[in-house]
Amino acid sequence: MTICLAAMPWQSLDCPSLPLGLLKAITVAGGRPAPATYHGGTRWAEFLLAATDGEIGPAEYTDVAESGLFHGLGDWVFAGVLHGDDEFGVDQLRQYAADHDVDIGVVTRMRPYAAAFVEAAAREILATNPTLVGFSTTFMQNAPSLATARRLRELAPDLTIVFGGGNCDGAMGSAMHRNFPFIDHVIRGEGEIAFPALLDAIDGKIPFADVPGLSWRDGDRRHDNPQGSLVPPGLIPVPDFDDWFELMADSPVNEYVEPKLVLEGARGCWWGEKHHCTFCGLNGTGMQFRAKAPDALIAELTTLVSRHQTLDVIMVDNIIDNRYFRDVLPRVADLDWDLRIHYEVKSNLRPDEIEALRRAGVTHVQPGIESLVSPVLKLMDKGVTGVRNVRTLRDCESAALTVTWNWLYGFPTERGADYQAILRQVPALIHLQPPAGLARILLERFSPYFENRLLGFPERRPARLYDHVYALPADQLTDMVYLFDTDPAGLSDTDAEPLAKLIDLWTDGYSSSSLRVVSEDDEEIVIADRRVGWPEREHRIVGAPFVAAYRELGNGRTAKALATRLAGHGLPADRVDAWLRELSEHGLVFTEQDHWIALATTTEPLKVG
């Protein structure tokens, strides 16, 4: 059996495909020849560069890959090829774009090249002489994968075509197998056990019915095997990225991107196992948290960094294993390599954890902050308060950690009154890293909001964006897609406009703003205020009692708790309250539900405007 594994657009250009690297490694570990790989994202970017004489390049590709998901833009580029109709979805997308104020200029320019690319991709894949082609598909990889698979079936009718990946989890994989008969097999769920089992079944060693999670056909009958147990971390191999790095070494795309490694230390979410965030469907059927042993992760990291001479590392874990703060990050720091690591973390980071991240070379974190409004965070089941999230923003700013986060709204029972405190105080946060944007939540498959209609979204229908991607009836789309439209809840878009305007001002002013402790001792703290929109001045906190009080506010305190802790300094509660109000007037503290936290950072990181 000769195998080719394919990852089509819109795989990130600066990273290899982790699924392909894992499946290649697990195939070799089972004693089979190494599969060929087809990196369709890179090839598509190369194709566009050549076909447009550089007018459409990696920057335009990346724009679609990073911002097109929630409007189906990347899938639409290939939808005409999939359906054999150049005009398919054109009118629907134009109307959708007008209704949602979406710029479709780039994808409209790309689409005329899609058919020629799919033809080239199919023939390049067939040039590896495969008897089996496996497509890994997540998010916007469906339409390009399906279009290429359809052409492969036309060119090589005897070829075995297999689909797997995030878009094939649960009911989605069954629906894909049901609606696209040119797909022979779909693996629903994780592939490290199921894919080798499928190869054995094709070779006649085991029945197809024994392959976990497999959708398959027996003549005219279609079968969906139950999904198997989740893969233990000890069975997850070190991914093989050799083919991708060899491709990138000679690719014109390499001039536009800085190649990065992509690794995983854990799967699932330890928080979500007990407190599944109500809006989140990212883990699908694989919520159970499983983490690699520290020794195994260190060995994998050092092996791949050394092999590929790449210091940028993207950790794709949905959440870091808490053990790693003690058992992994210090050992990475001891390597004394100039690593630049991205990690997803929970938002209630402690200072020692932030320091461990910084020392290990973590330069970018995604802490899942989502909001600074405590009642809304409670609706999310986040287990954190707005004050605690502000503390994380402040401490990451002090540690020069880049923070990526989005502000979400639209939760059932959310009230405009919940936002009044934050609307008054956003201008004081302008020196801290702003959200990437403000967005209404979407109804995602696998999320608690999707699974339980009683939580507030009783009506749902496949998201309108799929109308310009698929030609399927609503009942089939309901089984196959990830995003759903529902009646809006919580804040109206009009209600959200004041916050949106404040976030725009925050984004514009951040790079020119700072609020920093420039000197301190037990008798005086001096804070330099250089925030856009605030008077330029030095704030002085004078006297041992008030210095002690301000230091307490570094951790976040209620007014009552602060007064209790300062009783020994002779500060009465009413004097503490007046002092807190004074700090608030100057934007030196953030307060919500009688919790207060100091806003000044201890350092001023370099900011790029």
XYZ file of C-alpha atoms in Angstrom:
609
model
C 0.000 0.000 0.000
C 1.313 3.402 -1.000
C -0.044 6.324 1.004
C -0.189 10.065 0.426
C -1.431 12.327 3.223
C -2.832 15.743 2.292
C -3.533 18.955 4.206
C -5.262 21.425 1.930
C -5.737 25.168 2.378
C -6.212 26.896 4.752
C -3.446 25.378 6.850
C -1.232 28.112 8.335
C 1.690 28.917 6.055
C 4.286 29.236 8.807
C 3.656 25.842 10.432
C 3.632 22.243 9.236
C 0.439 20.233 9.573
C 0.499 18.486 12.945
C -2.036 15.814 11.853
C 0.088 14.905 8.840
C 3.238 14.789 10.969
C 1.554 12.518 13.520
C -0.030 10.170 10.977
C 3.219 9.870 9.058
C 5.087 8.981 12.241
C 2.476 6.487 13.465
C 2.407 4.782 10.063
C 6.173 4.304 10.084
C 6.069 3.114 13.695
C 3.670 0.363 12.546
C 6.250 -0.977 10.123
C 4.891 0.545 6.923
C 6.763 2.765 4.441
C 6.668 6.483 5.159
C 3.671 8.123 3.466
C 4.198 10.925 0.997
C 2.723 14.253 2.074
C 1.008 17.011 0.128
C 1.021 20.426 1.816
C -1.788 22.090 -0.062
C -1.646 25.365 1.833
C 1.919 26.009 0.764
C 1.191 24.841 -2.776
C -1.859 27.113 -3.061
C 0.138 30.123 -1.888
C 2.865 29.272 -4.413
C 0.252 28.826 -7.134
C -1.304 32.209 -6.443
C 2.077 33.930 -6.393
C 2.975 32.540 -9.793
C -0.444 32.924 -11.406
C -0.867 36.562 -10.349
C 2.755 37.629 -10.730
C 2.914 38.336 -7.010
C -0.303 40.349 -6.747
C -1.910 37.673 -4.553
C 0.641 36.319 -2.139
C 1.134 34.867 1.320
C -0.178 38.013 3.004
C -3.521 37.653 1.222
C -3.560 33.903 1.904
C -2.955 34.537 5.599
C -5.670 37.174 5.739
C -8.222 34.612 4.529
C -6.824 31.829 6.717
C -6.991 33.946 9.877
C -10.195 35.918 9.356
C -12.330 33.964 6.911
C -13.600 31.113 9.077
C -16.685 32.728 10.563
C -17.865 33.832 7.117
C -16.938 30.684 5.166
C -14.651 32.662 2.870
C -11.892 30.088 2.448
C -14.383 27.321 1.676
C -16.209 29.572 -0.798
C -13.045 30.007 -2.861
C -13.220 26.276 -3.691
C -16.994 25.772 -3.597
C -17.407 26.327 -7.344
C -14.848 23.606 -8.070
C -16.494 21.234 -5.612
C -19.886 21.640 -7.252
C -18.651 21.914 -10.837
C -20.276 25.340 -11.220
C -18.271 28.535 -11.500
C -21.267 30.565 -10.339
C -22.117 28.422 -7.333
C -22.559 30.547 -4.217
C -21.536 33.798 -5.911
C -24.830 35.611 -5.484
C -25.286 34.176 -1.996
C -21.860 35.407 -0.871
C -22.418 38.874 -2.316
C -25.692 39.202 -0.432
C -24.139 37.753 2.721
C -21.211 40.158 2.499
C -23.530 43.123 2.065
C -25.653 42.068 5.029
C -22.647 41.464 7.288
C -20.324 44.225 6.011
C -17.672 41.688 4.982
C -14.872 42.524 2.545
C -14.807 39.782 -0.114
C -12.343 41.450 -2.456
C -9.456 39.055 -1.803
C -11.455 35.833 -2.062
C -13.209 37.099 -5.201
C -9.789 37.618 -6.799
C -8.603 34.181 -5.672
C -11.565 32.114 -6.799
C -10.856 32.133 -10.582
C -7.605 30.253 -9.891
C -9.147 27.519 -7.731
C -10.078 25.069 -10.507
C -6.605 25.072 -12.049
C -5.061 24.623 -8.624
C -7.299 21.659 -7.757
C -6.346 20.036 -11.063
C -2.659 20.593 -10.335
C -3.019 19.344 -6.770
C -4.784 16.158 -7.839
C -2.130 15.377 -10.417
C 0.728 16.126 -8.019
C -0.821 13.794 -5.452
C -1.259 11.082 -8.090
C 2.400 11.523 -9.090
C 3.313 9.870 -5.769
C 1.570 6.709 -7.098
C -0.688 6.293 -4.088
C -3.200 3.534 -3.554
C -4.654 5.527 -0.632
C -4.964 9.293 -0.122
C -5.843 10.589 3.324
C -7.155 14.131 3.823
C -6.933 15.848 7.207
C -9.610 18.535 7.447
C -10.282 21.125 10.133
C -12.275 24.365 9.894
C -11.993 25.767 6.320
C -10.230 22.749 4.823
C -13.467 20.989 3.875
C -14.289 22.500 0.482
C -10.717 22.396 -0.904
C -10.289 18.836 0.382
C -13.619 17.684 -1.031
C -12.966 19.377 -4.377
C -9.562 17.700 -4.688
C -10.914 14.315 -3.571
C -13.696 14.545 -6.148
C -11.158 15.204 -8.911
C -8.963 12.353 -7.680
C -11.918 9.987 -7.922
C -12.461 11.074 -11.544
C -8.797 10.617 -12.444
C -8.196 7.409 -10.452
C -11.446 5.509 -9.814
C -9.720 2.705 -7.902
C -7.982 5.041 -5.442
C -8.988 4.694 -1.782
C -9.928 8.084 -0.343
C -10.007 8.640 3.434
C -11.052 11.730 5.409
C -10.347 12.553 9.043
C -9.654 15.471 11.363
C -11.642 17.919 13.421
C -14.312 18.386 10.742
C -15.045 14.659 10.920
C -15.702 14.377 14.649
C -18.984 12.800 15.736
C -22.029 13.378 13.541
C -20.036 15.616 11.172
C -17.961 12.703 9.887
C -21.005 10.509 9.349
C -22.747 13.263 7.402
C -19.690 13.877 5.240
C -19.452 10.188 4.391
C -23.176 10.064 3.660
C -23.279 13.120 1.400
C -20.044 12.722 -0.565
C -19.922 9.153 -1.907
C -16.516 9.655 -3.532
C -15.109 9.381 0.028
C -14.507 5.704 0.830
C -13.810 6.009 4.547
C -14.107 8.668 7.236
C -12.323 8.362 10.573
C -14.350 10.086 13.288
C -12.238 11.050 16.289
C -8.505 10.781 16.915
C -6.456 8.944 14.322
C -3.374 7.481 15.999
C -5.148 4.176 16.711
C -7.885 4.276 14.089
C -5.725 5.055 11.036
C -3.330 2.089 11.430
C -6.355 -0.101 12.138
C -7.961 1.082 8.893
C -4.802 0.200 6.984
C -4.926 -3.278 8.523
C -8.580 -3.601 7.533
C -7.793 -2.614 3.935
C -5.083 -5.276 3.947
C -7.629 -7.812 5.151
C -6.044 -8.337 8.557
C -9.061 -7.198 10.578
C -12.733 -6.498 9.769
C -13.708 -2.922 8.934
C -16.245 -3.209 11.738
C -13.329 -3.326 14.222
C -11.872 0.054 13.238
C -12.911 2.583 15.912
C -14.926 5.537 14.657
C -14.868 4.405 11.028
C -17.591 5.298 8.547
C -17.465 2.757 5.729
C -19.515 1.023 3.062
C -20.321 -2.614 2.469
C -21.836 -2.613 -0.995
C -24.839 -0.335 -0.839
C -24.932 -0.327 2.961
C -23.223 2.367 4.992
C -21.881 1.816 8.523
C -20.734 4.104 11.338
C -18.610 2.292 13.906
C -18.682 3.638 17.476
C -15.850 6.026 18.218
C -13.162 4.397 20.291
C -11.410 5.406 23.475
C -9.314 8.560 23.394
C -5.649 8.097 22.588
C -3.382 7.875 25.663
C -0.587 10.447 25.512
C 2.042 7.704 25.547
C 0.796 6.540 22.136
C 1.073 9.974 20.516
C 4.305 9.896 18.481
C 6.848 12.588 17.825
C 5.559 14.177 14.614
C 7.577 13.856 11.419
C 7.845 17.257 9.730
C 10.783 16.489 7.437
C 8.818 16.788 4.187
C 7.386 20.192 5.104
C 10.732 21.701 6.069
C 12.286 20.336 2.864
C 9.446 21.874 0.856
C 9.758 25.229 2.614
C 13.511 25.372 2.093
C 12.974 25.749 -1.672
C 9.575 27.434 -1.662
C 9.111 31.073 -2.668
C 6.671 31.261 0.268
C 9.681 30.965 2.578
C 10.601 34.569 1.783
C 7.342 35.762 3.348
C 7.077 33.667 6.519
C 9.244 32.519 9.399
C 8.794 28.743 9.771
C 7.681 27.535 13.178
C 7.359 24.191 14.891
C 3.978 23.030 16.095
C 3.849 20.675 19.087
C 1.309 19.416 21.569
C 1.861 18.561 25.195
C -1.737 17.763 26.010
C -5.171 17.139 24.556
C -8.543 18.017 25.997
C -9.158 20.544 28.755
C -8.817 19.904 32.483
C -11.068 22.865 33.251
C -13.642 21.826 30.685
C -13.914 18.316 32.120
C -15.671 19.784 35.158
C -16.662 23.276 34.011
C -17.210 23.212 30.272
C -17.229 26.851 29.130
C -20.775 27.303 27.890
C -19.893 28.720 24.456
C -16.897 26.506 23.575
C -17.022 23.504 21.239
C -13.335 23.251 20.391
C -12.557 19.898 22.012
C -15.412 18.082 20.313
C -15.699 14.549 21.631
C -12.176 14.691 23.103
C -12.675 16.781 26.247
C -10.891 14.354 28.591
C -7.571 15.945 29.535
C -4.442 13.930 28.756
C -0.909 15.287 29.015
C 2.446 13.871 27.954
C 4.954 12.999 30.628
C 7.380 15.896 31.204
C 10.386 13.836 30.079
C 8.624 12.915 26.844
C 7.680 16.512 26.064
C 11.184 17.802 26.777
C 12.677 15.113 24.553
C 10.248 15.947 21.751
C 10.933 19.659 21.992
C 14.706 19.327 22.028
C 14.702 16.756 19.240
C 12.594 18.809 16.848
C 14.237 22.147 17.631
C 17.654 20.613 17.028
C 16.561 18.725 13.923
C 14.922 21.676 12.208
C 16.978 24.520 13.705
C 13.769 26.391 14.470
C 13.342 28.332 17.703
C 9.716 29.416 17.229
C 7.353 26.869 18.752
C 3.546 26.874 18.716
C 2.054 24.696 21.445
C -1.451 23.746 20.305
C -2.698 22.561 23.712
C -6.081 24.062 24.561
C -4.732 24.605 28.065
C -1.344 24.042 29.662
C -0.958 21.174 32.120
C -0.438 22.716 35.564
C 2.386 20.231 36.195
C 4.370 21.841 33.422
C 4.910 25.034 35.428
C 6.965 22.922 37.820
C 8.229 20.008 35.722
C 8.674 21.345 32.177
C 9.079 25.113 31.965
C 12.066 25.347 34.365
C 13.845 22.639 32.383
C 13.171 24.488 29.138
C 14.591 27.629 30.750
C 17.720 25.678 31.735
C 18.342 24.822 28.080
C 19.295 28.493 27.667
C 18.000 28.517 24.089
C 16.504 31.642 22.575
C 13.102 30.006 22.177
C 9.926 31.907 21.329
C 6.976 29.813 22.452
C 3.213 30.292 22.190
C 0.983 28.687 24.828
C -2.719 28.683 25.680
C -3.279 29.063 29.412
C -6.058 29.672 31.896
C -6.528 33.338 32.686
C -5.927 33.186 36.449
C -2.148 33.045 36.167
C -0.098 33.597 39.313
C 3.030 35.780 39.221
C 5.296 32.752 39.695
C 3.595 31.018 36.754
C 4.036 34.074 34.552
C 7.692 34.202 35.554
C 8.098 30.495 34.712
C 6.573 31.137 31.289
C 8.825 34.116 30.676
C 12.011 32.340 31.738
C 11.200 29.359 29.502
C 10.968 31.575 26.427
C 7.199 31.822 26.226
C 6.619 35.154 24.509
C 2.974 34.810 23.537
C 0.035 33.533 25.571
C -3.649 33.097 24.840
C -5.289 33.103 28.269
C -8.953 32.830 27.324
C -9.897 36.066 29.075
C -13.071 36.599 26.991
C -14.478 39.394 29.214
C -13.713 41.717 32.128
C -17.291 41.586 33.439
C -17.743 39.155 36.335
C -21.464 38.391 35.885
C -20.808 37.535 32.225
C -17.777 35.404 33.112
C -20.040 33.506 35.489
C -22.459 32.842 32.629
C -19.515 31.383 30.713
C -18.598 29.148 33.686
C -15.078 30.564 33.482
C -14.342 30.319 37.203
C -12.659 33.722 37.235
C -13.627 37.354 37.863
C -13.107 40.521 35.866
C -10.632 41.815 38.453
C -8.622 38.598 38.151
C -8.489 38.927 34.384
C -7.271 42.523 34.674
C -4.542 41.305 36.996
C -3.411 38.801 34.360
C -3.288 41.545 31.713
C -1.254 43.759 34.040
C 1.198 41.053 35.077
C 1.707 39.801 31.519
C 2.380 43.393 30.464
C 5.017 43.667 33.183
C 6.603 40.405 31.992
C 6.535 41.507 28.315
C 4.316 38.563 27.380
C 2.177 39.226 24.325
C -1.445 38.432 25.147
C -4.095 37.523 22.586
C -7.717 37.609 23.650
C -11.184 38.377 22.314
C -14.043 40.074 24.129
C -17.281 38.107 23.745
C -20.861 39.127 24.385
C -24.326 37.812 23.606
C -24.866 35.424 26.523
C -28.384 34.497 27.662
C -29.537 36.616 30.657
C -26.639 39.033 30.106
C -27.717 42.584 31.010
C -26.588 46.007 29.928
C -26.371 46.979 33.606
C -23.593 44.389 34.037
C -21.377 46.531 31.790
C -21.765 49.926 33.437
C -18.719 49.583 35.690
C -16.435 48.462 32.863
C -17.612 51.193 30.473
C -16.449 53.807 32.967
C -13.070 52.166 33.428
C -11.881 50.936 30.028
C -9.983 54.221 29.422
C -7.855 53.474 32.500
C -6.759 50.147 30.943
C -5.319 51.669 27.788
C -1.730 50.762 28.775
C -2.652 47.058 28.949
C -3.043 44.805 25.934
C -6.456 45.279 24.322
C -8.682 42.533 22.937
C -8.327 41.665 19.277
C -11.957 42.631 18.907
C -15.475 42.505 20.291
C -17.703 39.753 18.930
C -21.050 38.146 19.577
C -20.692 34.473 20.464
C -21.547 31.907 17.832
C -23.349 28.674 18.548
C -20.715 25.953 18.155
C -21.351 22.231 17.892
C -20.293 20.325 21.031
C -20.664 23.405 23.267
C -23.026 23.263 26.276
C -25.158 25.923 24.599
C -25.516 23.583 21.601
C -26.042 20.396 23.559
C -28.586 21.822 26.017
C -31.308 24.021 24.526
C -32.503 24.924 28.019
C -29.379 27.069 28.534
C -30.800 29.762 26.309
C -30.626 28.934 22.596
C -33.664 26.745 21.846
C -33.736 27.568 18.121
C -30.786 26.787 15.864
C -30.134 26.301 12.185
C -26.972 25.765 10.133
C -25.143 29.077 9.887
C -26.066 31.100 6.832
C -22.434 31.104 5.720
C -22.831 27.471 4.606
C -25.369 28.515 1.948
C -22.499 29.725 -0.232
C -20.402 26.617 0.448
C -22.633 23.522 0.212
C -25.583 22.388 -1.917
C -27.151 20.218 0.783
C -30.574 20.184 2.425
C -30.885 21.686 5.901
C -31.159 18.324 7.682
C -27.874 17.137 6.200
C -26.132 20.438 6.945
C -27.369 20.212 10.519
C -25.385 17.009 10.932
C -22.288 18.153 9.046
C -21.450 21.707 10.081
C -19.815 23.241 13.151
C -21.441 26.681 13.377
C -25.119 27.496 13.800
C -27.271 30.595 13.660
C -29.646 31.228 16.515
C -31.768 34.054 17.839
C -29.448 36.605 19.497
C -29.367 36.745 23.279
C -27.954 39.118 25.857
C -26.773 42.494 24.615
C -28.107 43.744 21.325
C -25.518 44.953 18.840
C -26.720 48.482 19.573
C -26.158 47.887 23.297
C -22.610 46.723 22.510
C -21.671 49.812 20.469
C -20.350 51.897 23.403
C -17.994 49.091 24.389
C -16.921 48.583 20.775
C -16.011 52.270 20.474
C -14.010 52.142 23.711
C -12.133 49.061 22.508
C -11.259 50.878 19.262
C -9.822 53.768 21.293
C -8.007 51.274 23.517
C -6.457 49.585 20.485
C -5.375 52.892 18.960
C -3.863 54.222 22.181
C -2.192 51.128 23.595
C 1.169 51.409 21.847
C 1.625 54.997 23.094
C 0.478 54.388 26.661
C 2.149 53.335 29.880
C 1.390 53.434 33.592
C 4.441 52.249 35.479
C 5.908 52.181 38.950
C 9.204 54.018 38.445
C 10.428 53.965 42.042
C 9.325 52.622 45.385
C 10.416 52.098 48.936
C 8.550 51.602 52.183
C 7.677 55.315 52.396
C 6.836 56.277 48.807
C 5.747 54.808 45.492
C 6.048 56.906 42.334
C 3.905 55.993 39.334
C 4.577 57.612 35.949
C 1.358 58.100 33.997
C 1.844 58.319 30.236
C -1.541 57.017 29.116
C -3.313 58.445 26.100
C -6.297 60.416 27.295
C -4.898 61.048 30.788
C -2.803 63.965 32.085
C 0.916 63.274 31.971
C 2.027 63.248 35.603
C 3.758 61.384 38.413
C 1.409 60.000 41.047
C 2.944 59.734 44.497
C 1.697 57.370 47.170
C 3.281 58.685 50.345
C 3.529 57.196 53.806
C 4.099 53.659 55.018
C 0.383 52.891 55.567
C -0.572 53.863 52.018
C 2.469 52.161 50.494
C 1.432 48.980 52.304
C -2.134 49.485 51.098
C -1.097 49.919 47.469
C 1.046 46.794 47.622
C -1.975 44.872 48.920
C -3.924 46.099 45.908
C -1.396 44.401 43.670
C -3.120 41.112 44.503
C -6.652 42.479 44.410
C -8.622 43.117 47.607
C -12.101 44.064 48.726
C -12.325 47.362 50.574
C -13.252 45.503 53.752
C -10.340 43.075 53.490
C -7.951 45.941 52.761
C -9.143 47.888 55.810
C -8.724 44.789 57.982
C -5.178 44.225 56.751
C -4.310 47.898 57.389
C -5.879 48.160 60.834
C -2.437 47.908 62.394
C -1.381 51.061 60.529
C -4.150 53.087 62.130
C -6.098 53.673 58.917
C -9.846 53.649 59.614
C -12.192 52.032 57.072
C -13.696 55.347 55.944
C -10.212 56.730 55.208
C -9.414 53.614 53.170
C -12.649 54.025 51.212
C -11.889 57.666 50.446
C -8.364 56.784 49.346
C -9.648 54.058 47.014
C -12.073 56.510 45.425
C -9.216 58.935 44.904
C -7.142 56.249 43.183
C -10.132 55.384 41.025
C -10.570 59.010 39.931
C -6.991 58.966 38.655
C -7.473 55.598 36.919
C -4.872 53.901 39.117
C -7.136 51.011 40.131
C -9.791 48.860 38.531
C -12.823 48.000 40.621
C -15.791 45.697 40.251
C -18.212 44.296 42.833
C -16.179 45.993 45.599
C -12.957 44.270 44.516
C -10.052 46.560 43.720
C -6.774 45.965 41.914
C -3.803 48.239 41.149
C -3.175 48.921 37.464
C 0.423 50.137 37.253
C 2.954 47.749 35.740
C 6.406 47.134 37.151
C 8.171 47.452 33.794
C 7.403 49.004 30.428
C 7.792 46.516 27.575
C 8.792 47.595 24.090
C 5.634 48.265 22.105
C 5.358 48.232 18.346
C 2.859 50.809 17.091
